[in-house]
Tab-separated table of C-alpha atoms in Angstrom:
chain	number	residue	atom	x	y	z
A	232	MET	CA	89.274	-2.810	-81.417
A	233	THR	CA	87.595	-6.184	-81.440
A	234	VAL	CA	88.552	-8.673	-78.884
A	235	ALA	CA	88.359	-12.296	-79.580
A	236	LEU	CA	87.115	-14.434	-76.951
A	237	SER	CA	87.361	-18.340	-77.066
A	238	SER	CA	85.056	-20.550	-75.514
A	239	GLU	CA	87.644	-21.589	-72.741
A	240	GLU	CA	87.835	-18.054	-71.658
A	241	ILE	CA	84.049	-17.645	-71.428
A	242	ALA	CA	83.908	-20.700	-69.469
A	243	GLY	CA	86.556	-19.687	-67.028
A	244	ILE	CA	85.119	-16.339	-66.547
A	245	ARG	CA	81.561	-17.997	-65.676
A	246	ARG	CA	83.087	-20.454	-63.312
A	247	GLY	CA	81.273	-20.160	-60.054
A	248	TYR	CA	78.246	-18.205	-61.161
A	249	ASP	CA	74.827	-19.932	-60.884
A	250	PRO	CA	71.526	-18.445	-62.285
A	251	ASP	CA	70.176	-18.886	-58.728
A	252	PRO	CA	71.805	-16.255	-56.444
A	253	ALA	CA	71.108	-18.119	-53.400
A	254	ARG	CA	73.829	-20.760	-54.862
A	255	SER	CA	75.965	-18.341	-56.810
A	256	LEU	CA	79.333	-17.013	-56.209
A	257	SER	CA	80.411	-13.457	-57.559
A	258	LEU	CA	82.166	-12.688	-60.853
A	259	ARG	CA	85.541	-13.723	-60.871
A	260	LYS	CA	88.160	-11.408	-59.892
A	261	GLU	CA	89.955	-11.776	-63.274
A	262	ALA	CA	86.946	-9.468	-64.650
A	263	TYR	CA	87.972	-6.535	-62.335
A	264	VAL	CA	91.929	-6.763	-62.495
A	265	ASP	CA	92.791	-8.031	-66.061
A	266	PRO	CA	93.423	-5.469	-68.586
A	267	ARG	CA	92.070	-7.944	-71.272
A	268	TRP	CA	88.731	-8.123	-69.852
A	269	TYR	CA	88.482	-4.201	-69.533
A	270	ALA	CA	89.175	-4.349	-73.180
A	271	VAL	CA	86.242	-6.585	-73.512
A	272	ASP	CA	84.288	-4.513	-71.216
A	273	ARG	CA	84.626	-1.490	-73.745
A	274	GLU	CA	83.805	-3.270	-76.720
A	275	ALA	CA	81.245	-5.605	-75.708
A	276	ILE	CA	79.440	-3.568	-73.015
A	277	LEU	CA	80.121	0.276	-73.061
A	278	ALA	CA	80.045	0.449	-76.738
A	279	ARG	CA	76.948	-1.533	-77.046
A	280	SER	CA	74.808	-0.125	-74.549
A	281	TRP	CA	72.912	3.069	-73.703
A	282	GLN	CA	74.998	5.876	-72.215
A	283	TRP	CA	73.831	8.721	-70.178
A	284	VAL	CA	74.995	12.395	-71.558
A	285	CYS	CA	73.069	15.087	-70.306
A	286	HIS	CA	69.675	16.527	-69.124
A	287	VAL	CA	67.416	17.537	-72.350
A	288	GLU	CA	67.588	21.012	-70.748
A	289	LYS	CA	70.938	21.268	-72.512
A	290	LEU	CA	69.659	20.346	-75.864
A	291	ARG	CA	66.284	22.062	-76.071
A	292	ALA	CA	67.429	25.050	-78.222
A	293	PRO	CA	67.918	24.330	-82.126
A	294	GLY	CA	71.951	24.444	-82.520
A	295	SER	CA	72.771	23.494	-78.794
A	296	PHE	CA	75.376	20.928	-78.682
A	297	VAL	CA	77.045	18.777	-75.991
A	298	THR	CA	80.319	16.598	-76.336
A	299	ALA	CA	81.205	13.357	-74.701
A	300	GLU	CA	83.346	10.426	-74.872
A	301	ILE	CA	81.699	6.992	-75.062
A	302	ALA	CA	83.810	3.902	-74.876
A	303	GLY	CA	86.921	6.036	-75.900
A	304	ARG	CA	85.265	7.430	-78.866
A	305	PRO	CA	84.414	11.247	-79.183
A	306	VAL	CA	80.676	11.927	-79.731
A	307	ALA	CA	78.746	15.101	-80.420
A	308	VAL	CA	74.947	15.432	-79.666
A	309	LEU	CA	73.088	18.408	-81.039
A	310	ARG	CA	69.577	19.759	-81.886
A	311	ASP	CA	69.408	20.715	-85.630
A	312	ARG	CA	67.257	23.864	-86.788
A	313	GLU	CA	64.384	21.636	-87.429
A	314	GLY	CA	64.509	20.408	-83.566
A	315	VAL	CA	65.565	17.139	-84.515
A	316	LEU	CA	68.002	15.521	-81.775
A	317	ARG	CA	71.286	13.939	-83.599
A	318	ALA	CA	74.414	12.487	-82.684
A	319	PHE	CA	77.519	11.890	-84.650
A	320	TYR	CA	80.897	10.869	-83.803
A	321	ASN	CA	82.824	14.070	-83.342
A	322	VAL	CA	85.303	13.406	-86.030
A	323	CYS	CA	85.891	15.372	-89.228
A	324	LYS	CA	85.800	13.004	-92.548
A	325	HIS	CA	88.662	15.058	-93.991
A	326	ARG	CA	91.860	14.250	-91.379
A	327	ALA	CA	89.927	12.857	-88.349
A	328	HIS	CA	90.388	16.260	-86.055
A	329	GLU	CA	87.930	16.723	-83.439
A	330	LEU	CA	84.906	18.947	-84.369
A	331	LEU	CA	83.193	20.408	-81.432
A	332	ARG	CA	84.387	21.022	-77.804
A	333	GLY	CA	82.686	21.328	-74.676
A	334	GLU	CA	79.057	22.290	-75.038
A	335	GLY	CA	77.266	25.488	-76.070
A	336	GLN	CA	75.336	26.918	-79.208
A	337	THR	CA	76.250	26.789	-83.042
A	338	THR	CA	74.882	27.240	-86.519
A	339	ARG	CA	77.219	25.063	-87.788
A	340	ILE	CA	80.014	22.661	-87.428
A	341	MET	CA	83.280	23.578	-88.451
A	342	CYS	CA	86.637	21.655	-88.069
A	343	PRO	CA	89.142	23.730	-86.674
A	344	TYR	CA	91.902	22.170	-88.417
A	345	HIS	CA	91.005	22.690	-92.156
A	346	ALA	CA	87.765	24.688	-91.698
A	347	TRP	CA	85.423	21.950	-93.543
A	348	VAL	CA	82.029	22.914	-92.712
A	349	TYR	CA	79.079	20.742	-91.920
A	350	ASP	CA	75.369	21.627	-91.390
A	351	LEU	CA	73.551	20.659	-88.480
A	352	THR	CA	72.392	17.426	-89.949
A	353	GLY	CA	76.196	16.304	-90.449
A	354	ARG	CA	76.072	16.928	-94.256
A	355	LEU	CA	79.265	18.575	-95.524
A	356	ARG	CA	78.523	22.201	-96.988
A	357	ARG	CA	81.982	23.669	-97.657
A	358	ALA	CA	85.660	22.252	-98.111
A	359	PRO	CA	88.147	24.886	-98.827
A	360	GLU	CA	90.541	24.626	-101.792
A	361	THR	CA	89.006	21.476	-103.104
A	362	GLU	CA	87.455	22.792	-106.599
A	363	SER	CA	90.255	20.951	-108.569
A	364	LEU	CA	89.917	17.583	-106.997
A	365	LYS	CA	88.520	14.888	-109.057
A	366	ASP	CA	85.486	12.645	-108.315
A	367	PHE	CA	85.072	14.587	-105.145
A	368	GLU	CA	81.471	15.528	-104.354
A	369	PRO	CA	81.137	17.532	-101.004
A	370	GLY	CA	77.442	16.924	-100.759
A	371	ALA	CA	77.799	13.006	-100.542
A	372	ILE	CA	80.069	13.312	-97.627
A	373	CYS	CA	78.363	13.142	-93.908
A	374	LEU	CA	79.334	12.552	-90.490
A	375	ASP	CA	78.664	9.138	-89.377
A	376	ALA	CA	75.528	9.157	-87.165
A	377	VAL	CA	75.148	7.836	-83.363
A	378	ARG	CA	71.955	6.332	-81.978
A	379	VAL	CA	70.580	8.942	-79.481
A	380	GLU	CA	67.250	8.970	-77.623
A	381	GLU	CA	65.340	11.170	-75.123
A	382	PHE	CA	64.345	9.164	-72.265
A	383	CYS	CA	62.743	10.233	-68.824
A	384	GLY	CA	64.356	14.090	-69.383
A	385	PHE	CA	67.550	12.851	-70.021
A	386	VAL	CA	69.529	12.258	-73.334
A	387	PHE	CA	71.324	8.964	-73.924
A	388	VAL	CA	73.360	7.526	-76.818
A	389	ASN	CA	74.379	3.944	-78.065
A	390	LEU	CA	77.076	3.338	-80.477
A	391	ASP	CA	75.474	-0.028	-81.327
A	392	PRO	CA	73.653	0.582	-84.575
A	393	ALA	CA	71.698	-2.388	-84.128
A	394	ALA	CA	70.790	-1.848	-80.400
A	395	ALA	CA	67.012	-1.849	-79.556
A	396	PRO	CA	65.630	1.610	-78.562
A	397	LEU	CA	65.990	2.237	-74.977
A	398	ALA	CA	62.441	2.966	-74.248
A	399	GLU	CA	61.889	-0.820	-75.326
A	400	ALA	CA	64.920	-2.164	-73.829
A	401	SER	CA	64.285	-0.808	-70.345
A	402	GLY	CA	60.770	-2.192	-70.060
A	403	ASP	CA	58.658	-0.365	-67.241
A	404	LEU	CA	61.479	1.801	-66.020
A	405	GLU	CA	60.171	4.866	-67.636
A	406	THR	CA	56.814	4.336	-65.831
A	407	GLU	CA	58.450	3.958	-62.467
A	408	ILE	CA	60.633	6.759	-62.594
A	409	ARG	CA	57.698	9.328	-63.875
A	410	HIS	CA	55.591	7.980	-61.082
A	411	TRP	CA	58.010	8.878	-58.359
A	412	ALA	CA	59.387	11.948	-60.318
A	413	PRO	CA	56.705	13.305	-62.636
A	414	ASP	CA	58.399	16.803	-62.808
A	415	ILE	CA	61.712	15.101	-64.060
A	416	ASP	CA	61.634	16.933	-67.187
A	417	GLN	CA	61.161	20.225	-65.535
A	418	LEU	CA	64.033	20.027	-63.294
A	419	THR	CA	67.216	22.145	-63.814
A	420	PHE	CA	70.972	21.531	-63.173
A	421	GLY	CA	71.999	22.729	-59.666
A	422	HIS	CA	75.514	21.235	-58.826
A	423	ARG	CA	78.060	18.627	-60.177
A	424	LEU	CA	80.632	16.462	-57.977
A	425	THR	CA	83.406	14.737	-59.644
A	426	TYR	CA	85.837	11.766	-58.564
A	427	ASP	CA	88.559	9.883	-59.638
A	428	ILE	CA	88.693	6.481	-58.291
A	429	ARG	CA	91.479	3.879	-57.984
A	430	SER	CA	89.094	0.879	-58.804
A	431	ASN	CA	87.459	-0.986	-61.939
A	432	TRP	CA	84.134	0.179	-62.734
A	433	LYS	CA	82.276	-2.849	-62.058
A	434	ASN	CA	83.405	-2.639	-58.303
A	435	VAL	CA	81.877	0.758	-58.327
A	436	VAL	CA	78.407	-0.726	-59.573
A	437	ASP	CA	78.615	-3.717	-57.209
A	438	ASN	CA	79.053	-1.397	-54.363
A	439	PHE	CA	76.256	0.858	-55.373
A	440	LEU	CA	73.666	-2.142	-56.018
A	441	GLU	CA	73.772	-3.332	-52.483
A	442	CYS	CA	73.322	-2.049	-48.937
A	443	TYR	CA	74.457	-5.107	-47.104
A	444	HIS	CA	77.369	-2.914	-46.296
A	445	CYS	CA	75.104	0.158	-45.009
A	446	PRO	CA	74.822	-0.814	-41.404
A	447	THR	CA	78.777	-1.149	-41.191
A	448	ALA	CA	79.989	1.306	-43.536
A	449	HIS	CA	77.351	4.029	-43.473
A	450	LYS	CA	75.855	4.501	-40.333
A	451	ASP	CA	74.585	7.907	-41.053
A	452	PHE	CA	72.545	6.798	-44.208
A	453	CYS	CA	70.867	4.094	-42.192
A	454	THR	CA	69.464	6.891	-40.109
A	455	LEU	CA	68.617	8.907	-43.085
A	456	VAL	CA	66.231	6.059	-44.746
A	457	ASP	CA	64.160	3.382	-42.787
A	458	MET	CA	66.313	0.201	-43.365
A	459	ASP	CA	63.310	-2.160	-42.632
A	460	SER	CA	61.515	-0.463	-45.481
A	461	TYR	CA	64.557	-1.089	-48.090
A	462	ARG	CA	63.458	-3.438	-51.168
A	463	VAL	CA	65.718	-4.073	-54.035
A	464	THR	CA	63.624	-5.546	-57.443
A	465	THR	CA	65.609	-6.535	-60.540
A	466	HIS	CA	64.114	-6.470	-64.062
A	467	GLY	CA	65.679	-7.099	-67.505
A	468	ILE	CA	68.365	-4.213	-67.771
A	469	TYR	CA	67.461	-2.263	-64.416
A	470	SER	CA	67.017	-2.511	-60.816
A	471	SER	CA	64.897	-0.599	-58.219
A	472	HIS	CA	66.100	0.394	-54.809
A	473	MET	CA	63.294	1.843	-52.646
A	474	ALA	CA	62.902	2.889	-49.091
A	475	GLU	CA	60.972	5.466	-46.954
A	476	ALA	CA	62.880	8.286	-45.423
A	477	GLY	CA	63.592	7.737	-41.690
A	478	LYS	CA	60.875	8.591	-39.009
A	479	ALA	CA	63.276	10.024	-36.604
A	480	ALA	CA	66.175	12.764	-36.716
A	481	ASN	CA	69.212	11.715	-38.458
A	482	THR	CA	72.878	12.113	-38.590
A	483	ALA	CA	73.099	12.606	-42.434
A	484	TYR	CA	70.968	16.046	-43.088
A	485	ASP	CA	67.835	17.366	-42.071
A	486	VAL	CA	64.777	16.140	-43.598
A	487	SER	CA	62.220	17.535	-41.317
A	488	ASN	CA	60.637	19.628	-43.988
A	489	ALA	CA	60.981	17.403	-46.782
A	490	THR	CA	58.082	17.141	-49.597
A	491	VAL	CA	59.932	13.955	-51.013
A	492	ARG	CA	59.775	10.943	-48.245
A	493	THR	CA	60.649	8.378	-50.452
A	494	HIS	CA	64.226	7.170	-51.300
A	495	ALA	CA	63.755	6.012	-54.893
A	496	VAL	CA	66.847	4.873	-56.743
A	497	TRP	CA	67.296	3.094	-60.272
A	498	TRP	CA	70.176	1.696	-61.733
A	499	LEU	CA	70.310	1.447	-65.436
A	500	TRP	CA	72.474	-1.110	-67.191
A	501	PRO	CA	75.623	-0.781	-67.300
A	502	THR	CA	76.818	2.742	-65.828
A	503	THR	CA	73.763	4.838	-65.090
A	504	CYS	CA	72.223	5.531	-61.485
A	505	LEU	CA	69.218	7.657	-60.878
A	506	MET	CA	68.696	8.752	-57.360
A	507	ARG	CA	65.747	10.628	-55.767
A	508	TYR	CA	66.715	11.517	-52.189
A	509	PRO	CA	64.332	12.843	-49.431
A	510	GLY	CA	64.364	16.532	-49.580
A	511	ARG	CA	62.586	18.754	-52.393
A	512	SER	CA	61.793	17.070	-55.819
A	513	SER	CA	64.977	16.444	-57.498
A	514	MET	CA	66.815	13.704	-59.200
A	515	ILE	CA	70.561	13.013	-58.808
A	516	VAL	CA	72.350	11.348	-62.015
A	517	LEU	CA	75.452	9.143	-60.876
A	518	ASN	CA	77.260	8.634	-64.205
A	519	ILE	CA	80.162	5.885	-63.855
A	520	ILE	CA	82.657	6.203	-66.470
A	521	PRO	CA	85.160	3.453	-66.759
A	522	ALA	CA	88.911	5.134	-67.579
A	523	GLY	CA	90.980	2.039	-67.274
A	524	PRO	CA	91.373	-1.433	-65.524
A	525	GLU	CA	91.561	0.067	-62.058
A	526	ARG	CA	90.554	3.629	-62.624
A	527	THR	CA	86.868	4.984	-62.768
A	528	LEU	CA	85.594	8.453	-62.938
A	529	GLU	CA	82.431	9.469	-61.403
A	530	THR	CA	80.136	12.880	-62.187
A	531	TYR	CA	77.243	13.299	-59.881
A	532	ASP	CA	74.807	15.858	-61.522
A	533	PHE	CA	72.067	17.272	-59.032
A	534	PHE	CA	68.844	18.479	-60.878
A	535	LEU	CA	66.854	20.570	-58.566
A	536	GLU	CA	63.492	22.642	-58.827
A	537	THR	CA	65.763	25.835	-58.979
A	538	PRO	CA	69.335	26.229	-60.275
A	539	GLU	CA	70.371	27.259	-56.686
A	540	PRO	CA	70.312	24.382	-54.145
A	541	ASP	CA	68.238	25.425	-51.148
A	542	ALA	CA	69.758	25.005	-47.764
A	543	THR	CA	68.810	21.374	-47.134
A	544	GLU	CA	69.902	20.433	-50.608
A	545	ARG	CA	73.432	22.104	-49.698
A	546	GLU	CA	73.861	20.069	-46.786
A	547	ALA	CA	72.612	17.022	-48.577
A	548	ILE	CA	75.380	17.878	-51.284
A	549	ARG	CA	77.877	18.089	-48.637
A	550	TYR	CA	77.048	14.877	-46.777
A	551	LEU	CA	77.152	13.108	-50.234
A	552	ASP	CA	80.521	14.452	-51.052
A	553	GLU	CA	82.024	14.572	-47.672
A	554	VAL	CA	80.680	11.572	-45.894
A	555	LEU	CA	78.851	9.036	-48.240
A	556	GLN	CA	81.298	9.218	-51.142
A	557	ALA	CA	84.197	9.185	-49.001
A	558	GLU	CA	82.943	6.158	-47.443
A	559	ASP	CA	82.232	4.333	-50.667
A	560	ILE	CA	85.254	5.288	-52.244
A	561	ALA	CA	87.525	4.094	-49.650
A	562	ILE	CA	85.235	0.744	-49.920
A	563	VAL	CA	86.051	0.101	-53.542
A	564	GLU	CA	89.432	0.943	-53.536
A	565	SER	CA	90.262	-1.477	-50.835
A	566	VAL	CA	88.350	-4.023	-52.573
A	567	GLN	CA	90.417	-3.465	-55.787
A	568	ARG	CA	93.672	-3.693	-53.907
A	569	GLY	CA	92.446	-7.180	-52.339
A	570	MET	CA	91.274	-8.423	-55.770
A	571	ALA	CA	95.073	-8.087	-56.745
A	572	THR	CA	96.239	-10.223	-54.236
A	573	PRO	CA	96.441	-14.349	-54.450
A	574	ALA	CA	94.024	-14.286	-51.377
A	575	PHE	CA	91.042	-13.741	-53.522
A	576	SER	CA	89.336	-15.297	-56.547
A	577	GLN	CA	85.428	-14.706	-55.995
A	578	GLY	CA	83.133	-14.670	-52.974
A	579	ARG	CA	79.622	-15.818	-52.039
A	580	ILE	CA	76.492	-13.789	-52.936
A	581	VAL	CA	74.489	-12.997	-50.024
A	582	HIS	CA	70.631	-13.560	-50.955
A	583	ASP	CA	67.455	-12.415	-49.118
A	584	PRO	CA	64.712	-13.872	-50.891
A	585	GLU	CA	62.487	-11.310	-49.751
A	586	GLY	CA	64.461	-8.756	-51.592
A	587	SER	CA	65.853	-6.710	-48.668
A	588	GLY	CA	68.156	-3.833	-49.320
A	589	LYS	CA	70.729	-6.010	-47.172
A	590	SER	CA	70.668	-8.638	-49.901
A	591	GLU	CA	73.138	-9.006	-52.973
A	592	HIS	CA	70.638	-10.238	-55.514
A	593	ALA	CA	71.100	-6.908	-57.610
A	594	VAL	CA	74.654	-7.489	-57.650
A	595	HIS	CA	73.960	-11.037	-59.061
A	596	HIS	CA	71.892	-9.501	-61.395
A	597	PHE	CA	74.343	-7.342	-62.919
A	598	HIS	CA	77.089	-10.004	-62.885
A	599	GLY	CA	74.449	-12.018	-65.065
A	600	LEU	CA	74.188	-9.113	-67.575
A	601	VAL	CA	77.867	-8.834	-67.495
A	602	LEU	CA	78.538	-12.748	-68.217
A	603	ASP	CA	75.638	-12.328	-71.058
A	604	ALA	CA	77.403	-9.417	-72.598
A	605	TYR	CA	80.901	-11.440	-72.786
A	606	ALA	CA	79.405	-14.562	-74.210
A	607	ALA	CA	77.351	-12.280	-77.009
A	608	ALA	CA	80.987	-10.897	-77.828
A	609	ALA	CA	82.277	-14.348	-78.276
A	610	SER	CA	79.486	-15.637	-80.398
C-alpha cells in the first residue's frame, strides 16, 4: 500500500521540530496515535530500512532457513547449496501461499498448497500437472528476491531494492561494535524474552534512546552503571550509548566477577538495539516490531559465550525481565495513554551539549530521521 502525503501534512507533522536540539520540540503526537501515520511508518520506514532477522549462526549451514515478517510482508532467508545467503518473499508464484514456516533445514522449497517446488536459489523446478499448459515455462519463474546482508555477525534484510548497503549506510558502526565485542560472530544463542506492549513503536524507541528518566524510573540500573560516565553520541543512522560499570555493589545484579566492564549500547535505525551489558562477553539484541498504531512486540535475544547462561547471566536476565522491562513497559504505555488525550501535543527536547546520558539529543536525532523519511515518502 502506498500512502500519499501532501505538503500540508508534511508541514504539519514537522511543526515545532528544529534541527537544533536545544531549540526543538519533540515529534508531534499525531505520529504516535493516528493510524494514518502508522501506515506511513510501515511504507516509508519499515519497508525501506534494514531490519534485523537473526544471528548468522542460524544460517551457516547450506539449506538452513529462517522466516520473518517485515512491514507486514512474509520473508524467508536461507543459505543455498553453494553457501550464498539469499532472501525471498515467502510467497508461492502460483497462488501466493506461504512457502516456508519457522526455521530449520531444507534441500528445496516446496509449497504446501499445490507442491510447486523451488530450488534454494528461488528458481521453480517442478509444477505438477502443468505439462499441457500453453506458453508456460517453469524455468522462467523465480521467487522475488529481497536484499539481505550479514553485518556484525547478524543477518539483516531490506525490502527496498534501491537501498544502500547496510555496511555503507551505517558508517563506522561495525568498527565500533567489533572494537567492544570482537567475538560477536562466535557468540551463541542463550535465551529469548518476548513482550507485547500497548504503545506505538516510536514511543518504545524514544524511551530506549535517553536515560533522562533513569534516576527516577530505573534506580537499580543507576547503580549498575556509572551515570557520571554515561555518554551518548549520534551518527548518521545510529547512536552509541556508553557507560562504565558501577564501581560499588549494585542492586541490579552482581558484576563483581565481570570480565566486561563497559555498558555499550547501539541503536540502529529504525528498530534494532544492540546491547553489551557488564558481565561475561555477550550481546543482547532488542528487536522492536511495530504491530499496530498502539501496539509493539519486542524480542530480547541473549547471545552468550555458551548456550547455557551462567549464574550471573541468569540473574541479569531476571533483572531485565522482571525489573527493567516492567519499568519501561509501564512508562511507554502511560505515555501512549497520555498522548491520546487533548492535554498533549508535543514536548520540549531536553538537551545537554556535553552528550550526557540524561540528555534527549538521541531522541531528537531519531525524530529527525523519522521526519526525513516522511518527507522522502511525500516526494
